[in-house]
Coordinates of C-alpha atoms in Angstrom, one line a residue:
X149 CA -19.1 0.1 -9.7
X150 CA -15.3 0.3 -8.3
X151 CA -13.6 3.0 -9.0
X152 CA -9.5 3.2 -8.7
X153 CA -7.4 5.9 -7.9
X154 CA -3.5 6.2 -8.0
X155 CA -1.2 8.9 -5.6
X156 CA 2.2 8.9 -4.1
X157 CA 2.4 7.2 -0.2
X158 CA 2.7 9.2 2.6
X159 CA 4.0 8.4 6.1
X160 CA 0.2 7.8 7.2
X161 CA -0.4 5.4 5.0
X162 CA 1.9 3.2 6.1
X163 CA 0.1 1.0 8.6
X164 CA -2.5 0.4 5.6
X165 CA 0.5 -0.8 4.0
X166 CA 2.3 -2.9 5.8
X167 CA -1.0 -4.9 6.9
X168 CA -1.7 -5.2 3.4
X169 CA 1.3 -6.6 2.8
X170 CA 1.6 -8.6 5.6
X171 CA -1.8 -10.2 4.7
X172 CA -0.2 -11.7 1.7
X173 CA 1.7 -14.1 3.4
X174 CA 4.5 -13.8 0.7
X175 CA 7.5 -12.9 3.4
X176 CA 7.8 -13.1 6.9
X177 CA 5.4 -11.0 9.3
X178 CA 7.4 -7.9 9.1
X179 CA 6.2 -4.9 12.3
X180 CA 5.7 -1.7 11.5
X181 CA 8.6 -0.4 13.1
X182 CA 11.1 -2.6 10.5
X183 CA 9.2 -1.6 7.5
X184 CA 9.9 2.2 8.7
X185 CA 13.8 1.4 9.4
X186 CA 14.7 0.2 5.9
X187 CA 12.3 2.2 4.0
X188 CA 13.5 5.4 5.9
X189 CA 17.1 4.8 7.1
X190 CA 19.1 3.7 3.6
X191 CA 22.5 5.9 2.9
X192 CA 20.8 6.3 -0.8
X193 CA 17.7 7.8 1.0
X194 CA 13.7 7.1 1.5
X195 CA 12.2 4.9 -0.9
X196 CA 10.1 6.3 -3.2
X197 CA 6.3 4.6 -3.1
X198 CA 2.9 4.7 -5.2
X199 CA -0.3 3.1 -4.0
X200 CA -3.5 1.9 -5.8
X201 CA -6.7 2.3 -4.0
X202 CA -9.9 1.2 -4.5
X203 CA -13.7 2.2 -3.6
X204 CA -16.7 0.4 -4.3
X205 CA -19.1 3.0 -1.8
X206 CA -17.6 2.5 1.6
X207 CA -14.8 4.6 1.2
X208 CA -10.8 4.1 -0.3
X209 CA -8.6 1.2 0.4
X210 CA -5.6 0.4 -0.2
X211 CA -5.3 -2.5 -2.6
X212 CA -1.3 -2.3 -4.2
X213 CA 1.5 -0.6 -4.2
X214 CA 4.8 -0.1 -6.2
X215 CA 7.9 0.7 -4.4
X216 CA 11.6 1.8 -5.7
X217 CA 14.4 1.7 -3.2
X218 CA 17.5 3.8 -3.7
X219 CA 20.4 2.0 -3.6
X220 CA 24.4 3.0 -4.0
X221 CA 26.5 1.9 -6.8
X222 CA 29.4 2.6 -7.9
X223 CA 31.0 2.5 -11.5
X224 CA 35.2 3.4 -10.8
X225 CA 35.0 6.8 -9.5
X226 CA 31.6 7.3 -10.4
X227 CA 28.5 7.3 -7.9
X228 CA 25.1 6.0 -8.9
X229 CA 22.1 5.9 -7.7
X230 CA 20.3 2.6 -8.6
X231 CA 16.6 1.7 -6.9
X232 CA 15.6 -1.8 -6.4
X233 CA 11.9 -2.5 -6.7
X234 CA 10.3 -3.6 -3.2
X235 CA 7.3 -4.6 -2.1
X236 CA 5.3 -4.1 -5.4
X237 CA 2.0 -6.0 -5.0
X238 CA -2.0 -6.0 -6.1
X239 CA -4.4 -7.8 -3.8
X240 CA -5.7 -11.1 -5.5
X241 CA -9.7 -9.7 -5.6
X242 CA -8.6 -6.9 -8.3
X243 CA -5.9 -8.4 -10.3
X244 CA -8.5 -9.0 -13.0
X245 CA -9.9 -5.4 -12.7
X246 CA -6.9 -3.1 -12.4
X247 CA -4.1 -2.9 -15.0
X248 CA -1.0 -3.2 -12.9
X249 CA 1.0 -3.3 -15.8
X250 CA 0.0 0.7 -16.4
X251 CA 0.3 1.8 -13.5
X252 CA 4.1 0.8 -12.6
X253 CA 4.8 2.1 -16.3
X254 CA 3.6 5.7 -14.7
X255 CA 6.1 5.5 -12.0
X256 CA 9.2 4.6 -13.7
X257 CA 8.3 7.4 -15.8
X258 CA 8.2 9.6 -12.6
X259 CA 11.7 8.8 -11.9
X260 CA 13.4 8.8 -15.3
X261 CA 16.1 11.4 -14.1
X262 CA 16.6 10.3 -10.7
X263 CA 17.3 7.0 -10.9
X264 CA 20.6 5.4 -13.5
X265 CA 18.4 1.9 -13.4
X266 CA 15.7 0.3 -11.4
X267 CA 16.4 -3.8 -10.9
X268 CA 14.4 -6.6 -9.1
X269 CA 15.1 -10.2 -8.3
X270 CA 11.7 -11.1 -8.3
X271 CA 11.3 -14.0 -10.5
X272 CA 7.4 -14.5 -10.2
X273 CA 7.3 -10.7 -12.1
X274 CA 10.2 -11.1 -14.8
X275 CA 7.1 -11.6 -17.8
X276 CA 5.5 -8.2 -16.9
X277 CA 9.2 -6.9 -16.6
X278 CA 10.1 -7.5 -19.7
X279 CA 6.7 -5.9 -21.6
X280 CA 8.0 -2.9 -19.1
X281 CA 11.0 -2.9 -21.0
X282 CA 13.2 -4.8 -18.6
X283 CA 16.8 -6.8 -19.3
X284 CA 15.8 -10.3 -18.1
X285 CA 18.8 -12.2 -19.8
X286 CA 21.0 -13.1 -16.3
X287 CA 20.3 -15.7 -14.7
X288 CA 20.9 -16.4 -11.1
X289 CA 23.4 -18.8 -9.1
X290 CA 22.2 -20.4 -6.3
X291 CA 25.4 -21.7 -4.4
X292 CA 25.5 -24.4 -1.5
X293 CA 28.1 -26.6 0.0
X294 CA 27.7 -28.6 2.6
X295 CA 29.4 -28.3 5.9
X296 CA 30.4 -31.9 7.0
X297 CA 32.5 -33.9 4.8
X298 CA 31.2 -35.0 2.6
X299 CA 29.3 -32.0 1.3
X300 CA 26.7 -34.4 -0.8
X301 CA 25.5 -36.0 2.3
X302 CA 25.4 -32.7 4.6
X303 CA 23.3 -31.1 1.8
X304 CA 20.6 -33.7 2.0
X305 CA 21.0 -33.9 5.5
X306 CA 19.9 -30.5 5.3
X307 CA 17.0 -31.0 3.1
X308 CA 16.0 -34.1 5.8
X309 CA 15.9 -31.6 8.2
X310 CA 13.6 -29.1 6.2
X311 CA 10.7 -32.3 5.8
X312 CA 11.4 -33.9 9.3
X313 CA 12.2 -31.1 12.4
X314 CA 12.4 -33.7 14.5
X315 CA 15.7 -35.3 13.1
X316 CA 17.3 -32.2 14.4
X317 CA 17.3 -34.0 18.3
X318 CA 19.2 -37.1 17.1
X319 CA 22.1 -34.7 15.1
X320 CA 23.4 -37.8 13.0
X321 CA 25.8 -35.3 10.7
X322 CA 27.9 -34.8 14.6
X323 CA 29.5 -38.1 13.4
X324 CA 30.5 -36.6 9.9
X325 CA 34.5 -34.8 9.6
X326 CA 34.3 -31.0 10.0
X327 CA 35.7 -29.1 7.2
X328 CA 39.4 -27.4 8.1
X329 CA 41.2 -23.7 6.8
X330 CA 44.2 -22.7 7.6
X331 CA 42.7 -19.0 7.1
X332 CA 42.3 -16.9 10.5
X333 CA 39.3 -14.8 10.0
X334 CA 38.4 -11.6 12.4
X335 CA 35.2 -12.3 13.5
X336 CA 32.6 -9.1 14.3
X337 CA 29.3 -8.3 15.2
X338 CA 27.8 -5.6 13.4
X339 CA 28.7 -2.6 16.1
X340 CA 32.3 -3.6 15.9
X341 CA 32.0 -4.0 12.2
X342 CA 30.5 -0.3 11.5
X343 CA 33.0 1.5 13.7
X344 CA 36.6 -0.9 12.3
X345 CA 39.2 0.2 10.5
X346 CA 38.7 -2.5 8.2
X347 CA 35.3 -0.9 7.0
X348 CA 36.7 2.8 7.3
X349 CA 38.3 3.0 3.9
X350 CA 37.5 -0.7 2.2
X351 CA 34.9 0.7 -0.5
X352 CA 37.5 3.3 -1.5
X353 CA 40.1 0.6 -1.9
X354 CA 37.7 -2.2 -3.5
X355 CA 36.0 0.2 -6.1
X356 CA 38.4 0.5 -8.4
X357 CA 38.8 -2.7 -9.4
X358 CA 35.0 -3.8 -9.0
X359 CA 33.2 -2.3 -11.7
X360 CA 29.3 -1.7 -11.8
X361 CA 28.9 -2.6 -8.0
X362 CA 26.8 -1.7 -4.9
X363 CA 28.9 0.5 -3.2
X364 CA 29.8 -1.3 0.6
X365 CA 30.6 1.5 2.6
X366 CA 30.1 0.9 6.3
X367 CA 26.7 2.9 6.0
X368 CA 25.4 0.7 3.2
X369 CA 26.2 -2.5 5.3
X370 CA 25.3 -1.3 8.2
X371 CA 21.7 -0.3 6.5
X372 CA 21.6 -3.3 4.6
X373 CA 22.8 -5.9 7.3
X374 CA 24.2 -4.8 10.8
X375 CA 21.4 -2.7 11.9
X376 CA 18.9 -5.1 10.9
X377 CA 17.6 -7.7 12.8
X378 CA 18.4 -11.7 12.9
X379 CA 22.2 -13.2 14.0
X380 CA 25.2 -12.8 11.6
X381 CA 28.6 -12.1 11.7
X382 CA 31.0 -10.3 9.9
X383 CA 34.4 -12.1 8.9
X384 CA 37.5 -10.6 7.8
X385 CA 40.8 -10.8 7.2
X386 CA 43.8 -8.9 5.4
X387 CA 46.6 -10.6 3.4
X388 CA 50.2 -9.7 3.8
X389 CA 50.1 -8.2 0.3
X390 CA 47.8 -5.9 1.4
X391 CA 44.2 -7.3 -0.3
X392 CA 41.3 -7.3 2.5
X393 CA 38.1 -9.4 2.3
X394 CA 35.0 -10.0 4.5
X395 CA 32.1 -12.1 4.1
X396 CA 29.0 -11.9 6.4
X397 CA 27.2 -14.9 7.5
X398 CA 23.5 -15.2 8.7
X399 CA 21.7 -18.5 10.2
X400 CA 18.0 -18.2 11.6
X401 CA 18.5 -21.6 12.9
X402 CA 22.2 -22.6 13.1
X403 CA 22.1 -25.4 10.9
X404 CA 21.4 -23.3 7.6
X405 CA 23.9 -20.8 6.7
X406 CA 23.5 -18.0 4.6
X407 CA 26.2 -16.0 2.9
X408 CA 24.7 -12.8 2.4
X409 CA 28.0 -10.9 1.0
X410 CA 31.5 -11.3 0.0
X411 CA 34.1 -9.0 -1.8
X412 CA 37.8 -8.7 -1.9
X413 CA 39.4 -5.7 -2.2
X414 CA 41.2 -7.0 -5.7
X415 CA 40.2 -9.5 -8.1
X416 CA 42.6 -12.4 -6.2
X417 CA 40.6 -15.7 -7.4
X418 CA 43.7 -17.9 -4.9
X419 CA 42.6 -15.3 -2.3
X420 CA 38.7 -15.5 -2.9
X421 CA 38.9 -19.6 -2.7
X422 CA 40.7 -19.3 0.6
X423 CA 38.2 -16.9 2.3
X424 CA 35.2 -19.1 0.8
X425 CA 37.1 -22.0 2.5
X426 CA 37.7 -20.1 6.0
X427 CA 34.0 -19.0 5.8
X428 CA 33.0 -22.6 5.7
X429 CA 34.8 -23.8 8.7
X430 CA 33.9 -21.3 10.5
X431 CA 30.0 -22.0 9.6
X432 CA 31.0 -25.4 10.4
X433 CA 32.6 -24.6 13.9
X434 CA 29.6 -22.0 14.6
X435 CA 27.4 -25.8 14.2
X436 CA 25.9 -25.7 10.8
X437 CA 25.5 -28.3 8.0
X438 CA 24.8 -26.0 4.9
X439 CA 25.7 -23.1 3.7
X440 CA 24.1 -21.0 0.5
X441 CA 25.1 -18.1 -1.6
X442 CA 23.1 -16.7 -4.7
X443 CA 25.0 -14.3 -7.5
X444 CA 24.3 -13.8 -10.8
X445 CA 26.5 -15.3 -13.8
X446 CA 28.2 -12.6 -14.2
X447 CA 28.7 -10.7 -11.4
X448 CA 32.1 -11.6 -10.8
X449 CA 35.2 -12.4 -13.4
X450 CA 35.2 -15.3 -15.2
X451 CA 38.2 -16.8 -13.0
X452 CA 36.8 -15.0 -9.8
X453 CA 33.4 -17.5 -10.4
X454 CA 36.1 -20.7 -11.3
X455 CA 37.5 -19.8 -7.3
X456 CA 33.7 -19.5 -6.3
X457 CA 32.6 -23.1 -7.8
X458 CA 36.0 -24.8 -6.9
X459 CA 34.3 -24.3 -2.9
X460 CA 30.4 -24.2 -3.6
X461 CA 27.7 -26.0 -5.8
X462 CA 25.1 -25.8 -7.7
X463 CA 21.9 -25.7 -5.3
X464 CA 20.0 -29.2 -5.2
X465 CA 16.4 -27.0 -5.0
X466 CA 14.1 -27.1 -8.3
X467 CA 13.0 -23.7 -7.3
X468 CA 16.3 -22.0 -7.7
X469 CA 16.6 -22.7 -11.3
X470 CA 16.2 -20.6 -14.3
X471 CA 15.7 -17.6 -12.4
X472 CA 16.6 -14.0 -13.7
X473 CA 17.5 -10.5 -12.6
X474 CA 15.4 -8.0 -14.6
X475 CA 17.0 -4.6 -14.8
X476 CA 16.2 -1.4 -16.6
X477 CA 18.5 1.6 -18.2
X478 CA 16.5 5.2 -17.3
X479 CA 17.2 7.5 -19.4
X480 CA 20.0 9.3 -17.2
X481 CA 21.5 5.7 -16.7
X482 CA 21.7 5.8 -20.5
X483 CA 23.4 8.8 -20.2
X484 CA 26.1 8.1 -17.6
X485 CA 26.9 4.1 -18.0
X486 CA 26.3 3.8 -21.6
X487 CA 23.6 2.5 -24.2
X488 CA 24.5 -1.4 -23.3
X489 CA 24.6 -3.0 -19.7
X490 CA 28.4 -3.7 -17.9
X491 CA 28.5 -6.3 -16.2
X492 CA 26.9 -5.3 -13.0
X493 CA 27.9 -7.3 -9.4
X494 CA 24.8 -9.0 -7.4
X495 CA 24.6 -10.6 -3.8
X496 CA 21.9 -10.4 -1.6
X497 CA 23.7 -7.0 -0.9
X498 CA 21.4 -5.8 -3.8
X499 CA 18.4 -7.4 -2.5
X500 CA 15.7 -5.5 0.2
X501 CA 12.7 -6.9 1.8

């Protein structure tokens, strides 16, 4: 007979861990050494991590886990301390004999009054989320526009590329019109970035204006995106009126952009469109042919997501649709951001491996 046992991780179980999860195959082989940078280094601090184990008379092993990551948001002048749920999994051979469900039910309750809300994005989980007690009611946006003109063709292009590697060779989208801005953009890497000007005192500017939002402070992006691994680059510029903006851009293979964060430091819809459309000649200069962008429906005003579709489209991919953030009030969230959710900002800024 198997019998289970539940207990808060330690550091030595983290090699357990991280093979466990790797053995999934649901992510990218991920070393050690990464796991131990995002789990340990975030501004909000360490995230906070139950496993299950398992024994059927050789001895314990570790067979799930549930993991809550602290990250900063920011309501006006108020802090809060959100945690995104990371890494949460049950090895296929007990998912009929373990109640999962349970078990995550006893950690939330652990952190009722440390946490305002725990979120995921993980669609594959929203059922279980909701019986958790979960908001599951936004959907996501998955943005694309294509980099040559015209965008339609570049975007299959694209999708031609995915099926058949070896098109890449013959580059037939070189004979397409690059797309053209007028915007001069600041490019950084992420050392220059962290130690700008630009980044010194943008969070304190921008949150005023951006309601229920993950605060962006150069340690936040610098957790969440410059000190991590992979090529991207930071673009920014500053209008004569005084409103900043940045967008950073990722590619793991220079034909597939990703934009994995954009803000302003006012609501300026004119001023959002015209960084959107310096951010896609400069993906198209850098060599690309797509570019993607996810959100949520309401993560930005209503004329601030008119700028965002005037420049970007709905993704051609079935498996981007009808997909939903699930997010949960704790009972101190209640207490500080109100019985009923604001609208709450989401880019991949909010996501963690």
């Amino acid at each position: 007979m198997t019998r289970f046992r539940t207990r808060r991780m330690t550091p030595d179980d983290a090699p357990a861990f991280n093979d466990a999860y790797n053995s999934l195959g649901m992510a990218p082989f991920r070393p050690l050494e990464e796991m131990q940078q995002i789990w340990r280094g975030g501004p909000g601090g360490p995230v906070k991590s139950w496993i299950v184990e398992a024994n059927s008379g050789s001895g314990w092993q570790l067979i799930g886990h549930h993991g809550l990551c602290p990250i900063r948001f920011t309501m006006g002048a108020r802090d809060l301390l959100f945690a995104k749920t990371v890494n949460s999994f049950l090895l296929p051979d007990f998912r009929s004999r373990f109640i999962y469900l349970r078990f995550e039910q006893q950690c939330l309750a652990e952190v009722e009054h440390e946490f305002d809300a725990t979120y995921t994005l993980a669609q594959y989980a929203v059922r279980m989320r909701a019986a958790l007690g979960y908001d599951t009611d936004v959907p996501e946006l998955d943005f694309e526009q294509g980099l040559r003109v015209p965008g339609i063709l570049s975007r299959l292009m694209m999708r031609l590329v995915w099926r058949l590697p070896l098109i890449r060779a013959l580059r037939p989208w070189r004979a397409l019109p690059k797309r053209k801005s007028s915007l001069v953009l600041t490019e950084m890497d992420g050392a220059t970035a962290r130690n700008s000007h630009f980044f010194a005192d943008f969070w304190d500017d921008a949150r005023t204006t951006a309601g229920l939002a993950p605060q962006r402070d150069a340690a936040d992006l610098a957790w969440r995106f410059w000190d991590r691994p992979g090529h991207r680059a930071t673009l920014a510029h500053t209008w004569p009126c005084g409103t900043r903006g940045y967008g950073i851009v990722g590619t793991n293979d220079g034909l597939h952009f990703t934009l994995e964060d954009i803000f302003l430091s006012a609501p300026r819809p004119d001023l959002l469109e015209a960084l959107l459309a310096s951010i896609l000649s400069w993906s198209t200069d850098e060599g690309g042919l797509m570019l993607s962008f996810m959100t949520t429906a309401e993560s930005l005003p209503p004329q601030m997501l008119a700028a965002c579709h005037k420049q970007l489209h709905a993704s051609l991919s079935r498996r981007h649709r009808e997909q939903h953030v699930s997010r949960r009030l704790t009972m101190l969230g209640h207490e500080r951001i109100g019985e009923a959710w604001p609208p709450m900002n989401i880019t991949p800024m909010a996501a963690v491996a």
